[in-house]
Amino acid sequence: MSFRVFVRVMPRRGLLDPQGQAVESALRALKFDQAGNVHVGRAIAFDLQADNESAARTAAIAMCEKLLANPVTEEYEIEVTAR
Amino acid sequence: MSFRVFVRVMPRRGLLDPQGQAVESALRALKFDQAGNVHVGRAIAFDLQADNESAARTAAIAMCEKLLANPVTEEYEIEVTAR
Amino acid sequence: MARAVAASPFAGEPAVTDALVREHKLTEQEYEVILDILGRTPTLTELGVFSALWSEHCSYKHTRPVLKTFPTEGPQVLQGPGENAGVLELPDGWAVAFKIESHNHPSAVEPYQGAATGVGGILRDVFTMGARPIAVLNSLRFGTLDDARNRYLFGGVVKGVGDYGNCVGVPTLGGEVTFAPGYAGNPLVNAMCVGILRAKDLIRARAHGVGNILMNVGARTGRDGIHGASFASEDLSAASEARRPQVQVGDPFTEKLLLEASLELITSGTIVAIQDMGAAGLTSSSAEMAARGGVGVELDTSKVPLREPGMTPYEILLSESQERMLVVVEPHRVAEVQAICAKWELVGTPIGQVTDDGLFRVVHDGVTVAAIPGERLVNGVPIYHPEALEAPEAIARRAATPTAAPVVDATDALPRLLDDPTIASKRWVYEQYDSTVQANTVLGPGGDAGVLMVEDAKFGLAVSVDCPNRYVVLDPYEGGKMTVAEAARNVACTGAVPLGITNCLNFGNPDKPEVFFQFREAVRGMGDACLAFGTPVTGGNVSLYNENPTGAIDPTPTVGMVGLLEDVTNRVPSSFRNPGDLIALLGDTTGHLGGSMYWWIVRDFLGGPPPPCNLDAEVRLQRFLVAAAQQGLLRSAHDLSDGGLAVALAEACIGDPYARHTLGAGVQFAVPDGMDPAAFFYGEDGARAVVSFDPASVEAVRDLAAAHGVPFTVAGTVTDPNAELRITVGTALHTWQTVELRRTYFDAIPRRMAA
Amino acid sequence: MTRVAVLRFPGSNCEPDAYRAVEREGGTAFYVFHRETDLRDADAVILPGGFSYGDYLRAGAIARFSPIMAAVERHAADGKPVLGICNGFQILCEAGLLPGGLVRNESLRYVSRPVDVRIERTDTPFTGDYRQGEIIRIPVGHGDGRFTASEETLDQLESTGRIVMRYVATGMPDVHPNPNAAVRDIAAISSPGGTVVGMMPHPERLADDMLGSSAGRRTFTSLMRWTRASVAPASS
Ligand SMILES: Nc1ncnc2c1ncn2[C@@H]1O[C@H](COP(=O)(O)OP(=O)(O)O)[C@@H](O)[C@H]1O
Ligand SMILES: [Mg+2]
């Protein structure tokens, strides 16, 4: 089966996120003050072949642990959808 | 109401995505060859106050158009969840 | 001459119609010539090829006759205009390759990628000559920073220049940034690259050897920047907004691999010729290499490695995907080339061959989709001789004088001027550019010219890029002269002998007589200055149609100068060094305020005649500065330009960008009779510099100045760290806190960008 | 003669500078490509600065998987000197040979300028010829130089004396002494034994008097002396 995987890699909670701060103040400057708690990270999208959804998820987690995210500075979330 | 918004900003289809290419070949080198069509972009997460979901979405779209995404080189997707 | 042969349309390709011809920006007259060249109607693919090669950007059809008037010869010239970059001879078998090029239109649409790919293109122009890039410079122009769009363009361009050059590992040694209303909506982004090579390794982009193979080396081809060449020859308009998806994305990582692979291919003698695929991509690189070599080429577009499926020959030929090279190689060495490519993680793919029929022929899946006599394709474009007529308003503005009263007095004008982003420190910019990679940076950004050493060599190089655009807009001829004079003065201040120039001529729409007048006169002025200085033009680039809805940009003929320090240990910095050193002013001060920053900032007036450029005085000053440096007489030398004497003294006191303290100075001048102190402080007469030296050397310096016929006035001394700048004019004493001047000078741009 | 392997990853761009700095002090430098698996009896290894794999994904994230890195890990495990400069430091962190990570400068801008750093530790192979507490001015050039680690890791680095250089203020009135907002002003750290060192500043770019200072030279003279004496690594 073929899956579409979206990975969201965000700065670890607690770590300084200057990009998030910059975007937040830019939003305020544009009067979008209803937005808060802004954080900026990396989005990674790819197609994945796997027997079933849980296999796909397992593979995606392995990829994040090994390459896509750095546990020291980042945390990640995975979204898998069949296609 | 308070919403959590995730924005995924990816390189426009058709434009060169050197970062996606680099990650794809790195995954191959690590024997994750079941992954393909890799693209890398930015993930933006924020809280948003709005009367209802569609108002929240409308606001998020405005933010993307004005600030979060560069229409020349990027396309974006928005995910809104009540909280 | 090669005769035309048949070509059939690519499957699904529409027949060529008048509408299509117009859309390809070809005039009726030009289309007539195409019909005559082919003896038949072109296929759409052929039309696209003509349209690209006959665009202003590639063909110089409006400017060639004028460009021909540049002096291009000199004993130091190894390669003049006509190749990817010019090359000058250096001591000990070394040579320097350098070139400047514009990326204005792409940067107006997408500042980050536009600027980045501009740097990528100019790097390739230099390393395709067999030279290793050792310095990048950039010349930038924007509207004023009070406007958010201009701040966005400025920030994006600087980040783009930095990210690309930093990643490839070439230090940015200098540049210039000017902010003026005349560039709003049409920023100028000119990038210069300087490379060093062994003269014996010089290689020219000429295809020869019938049967030799054409190879595509580097990135895959996508639909990027299709028609970028004709795009660059078009006024910015709603239409070009609609062309947005064409933006090219740069990949500096691949560029770095391409750089190493190309230099290895060249120095190992594996290849016959190499050319980067710049504007009009595969089409111009292959057609130009063939024409230079007097041969034909046959390309098989179905063999070109693609990034996107289903691309047509038309798209493949015109794609401006970055980081690609076209290489000519003997058939038996293809495997060697591929091995070197593989070593650098790149792919080398045979995509065609050199032929003897003089045709530019394109086949796709065995079908001939284009067959054009190559020589006429490259050189057959009709040449235009546009009318040149100065605008009455320009003449009037040159004659006018300010009416508004000064907003501040002569003393307070100095901080005002130092706070203007055009005069203020550009540290916010060059701090984002790696200026020390390669470990050869002797004098980095912040001074008059960048200076670098060459490993194991005694000599050093000084590089600078300049254009006093205010002078050019007011008087293109004098301004053209001053452009070269300022670059030469900057280089000479470091102690280097000006060797030669490259130039980037940024102008508006040449069909406007007033624009073509500016172009013709500026080139005439630059040529006269180059003759006087013995600095031939080795190449450059022309960017026309720099217009936006509000009209043409200020004419901006940017000059990139390379100078030689025979002994790099003699290099001279621009700011004061030691308390107790003597300070002298070189050159004549008439208090010329026409075209000055003072009138512009303090009296809200841009006009009057710019300072006349006295070439003889400039040459004498240059020779003095070089001789004084060679004799080790000077501790600092700084030329006078924007803001005149007071700004130059302030900058010399403020010191290096990361100095731990400023230095004070105390100087006295006898006012020339009846001269307004503001004119004395801020007048912008050329051929002047402020120097400092050990008091023990005063006789030697004075005699040397006399020997060179350079007016010389000892004005005072350098005083203590963080002390005041004190200038006495006649009986009036003016004082400034150098620490505050420094703060103003370095904070002007960051403050505005934080807004 | 000290044999120093200078690694070359795709996108490295400071390897010639490191090579020169080693040879200038009488060492023998040689390049080792990322695809190789053997360090050819190097006494020491330098991971140079640059943009390995374009810094795509994360600086150093892809290079750390290069075939040569297994040999570097063995070399480090044997207590032999390893120096990561800038991108090399980032690679060592990604590879887990040094703790913590290097993230985007707080300014969100690349920064190229001199910084003043204090030598906090002189018993590493790369700092022996400096004086304890000495302050040197030396260039940085990076976009991702902000050192970060968990509080525990930081405290441990402090208590075991593994912070090798810190950014310090010496009065450049108008620039921040810490160019990237690194936590606790950390510019360089070492492995527990002190033999693996990562630093953001570029000593190899300031190892020639012609450049106005040679403050970086002693990083390499230190190495020459250390390997000649080849004393056992000081452990704390
Ligand atoms: N302003 C100029 N002065 C002198 N030579 C020029 C000028 N503009 C272009 N040329 C020469 O014309 C040739 C083609 O220029 P250009 O199209 O910019 O080169 P490229 O093909 O690298 O873009 C180059 O050799 C260049 O040096
Ligand atoms: Mg070019």
Short mmCIF file of C-alpha atoms in Angstrom, two decimals, chain A:
data_model
loop_
_atom_site.label_atom_id
_atom_site.label_comp_id
_atom_site.label_asym_id
_atom_site.label_seq_id
_atom_site.Cartn_x
_atom_site.Cartn_y
_atom_site.Cartn_z
CA MET A 1 0.00 0.00 0.00
CA SER A 2 1.04 3.55 -0.58
CA PHE A 3 0.81 6.19 2.13
CA ARG A 4 1.38 9.93 2.32
CA VAL A 5 3.35 10.89 5.40
CA PHE A 6 3.60 14.34 6.94
CA VAL A 7 6.17 14.90 9.67
CA ARG A 8 6.16 18.03 11.80
CA VAL A 9 9.45 18.71 13.59
CA MET A 10 9.21 21.50 16.16
CA PRO A 11 11.75 23.02 18.57
CA ARG A 12 11.67 21.20 21.90
CA ARG A 13 9.26 22.78 24.36
CA GLY A 14 11.20 25.11 26.66
CA LEU A 15 13.91 25.81 24.11
CA LEU A 16 14.19 29.36 22.85
CA ASP A 17 12.32 29.61 19.52
CA PRO A 18 13.44 32.90 17.97
CA GLN A 19 11.72 32.09 14.69
CA GLY A 20 8.43 31.56 16.49
CA GLN A 21 8.91 34.84 18.35
CA ALA A 22 9.75 36.69 15.14
CA VAL A 23 6.63 35.37 13.41
CA GLU A 24 4.50 36.18 16.44
CA SER A 25 5.63 39.79 16.55
CA ALA A 26 5.27 40.11 12.78
CA LEU A 27 1.68 38.85 13.12
CA ARG A 28 1.02 41.41 15.85
CA ALA A 29 2.48 44.14 13.66
CA LEU A 30 -0.03 43.08 11.01
CA LYS A 31 -2.79 43.31 13.64
CA PHE A 32 -3.36 39.56 13.77
CA ASP A 33 -3.33 39.77 17.54
CA GLN A 34 -5.77 36.90 17.98
CA ALA A 35 -2.80 34.56 17.37
CA GLY A 36 -0.44 33.50 20.15
CA ASN A 37 1.97 30.81 21.29
CA VAL A 38 3.54 30.71 17.81
CA HIS A 39 6.20 28.15 17.00
CA VAL A 40 8.06 27.47 13.79
CA GLY A 41 9.62 24.20 12.79
CA ARG A 42 10.16 21.96 9.80
CA ALA A 43 7.57 20.13 7.72
CA ILE A 44 8.61 17.00 5.84
CA ALA A 45 6.29 15.26 3.39
CA PHE A 46 6.88 12.00 1.57
CA ASP A 47 5.24 8.96 -0.01
CA LEU A 48 5.80 5.66 1.71
CA GLN A 49 5.23 2.04 0.64
CA ALA A 50 4.15 -0.23 3.47
CA ASP A 51 1.90 -3.28 4.07
CA ASN A 52 -0.47 -1.39 6.34
CA GLU A 53 -0.87 1.83 8.24
CA SER A 54 0.84 0.68 11.41
CA ALA A 55 3.82 -0.60 9.42
CA ALA A 56 3.96 2.79 7.71
CA ARG A 57 3.88 4.57 11.04
CA THR A 58 6.60 2.35 12.45
CA ALA A 59 8.82 3.08 9.44
CA ALA A 60 8.15 6.82 9.73
CA ILE A 61 9.05 6.79 13.42
CA ALA A 62 12.31 5.00 12.63
CA MET A 63 13.12 7.69 10.04
CA CYS A 64 12.45 10.47 12.53
CA GLU A 65 14.48 8.85 15.27
CA LYS A 66 17.42 8.23 12.98
CA LEU A 67 17.48 11.26 10.69
CA LEU A 68 14.55 13.61 10.45
CA ALA A 69 14.54 14.97 14.01
CA ASN A 70 17.28 15.66 16.52
CA PRO A 71 16.03 14.50 19.94
CA VAL A 72 18.32 16.95 21.73
CA THR A 73 16.71 20.02 20.23
CA GLU A 74 13.51 18.88 18.52
CA GLU A 75 10.31 16.88 18.92
CA TYR A 76 8.22 15.46 16.12
CA GLU A 77 4.68 14.41 15.19
CA ILE A 78 3.73 12.07 12.40
CA GLU A 79 0.59 11.99 10.28
CA VAL A 80 0.01 9.01 7.99
CA THR A 81 -2.78 8.83 5.40
CA ALA A 82 -3.47 6.04 2.93
CA ARG A 83 -3.72 7.14 -0.70
#
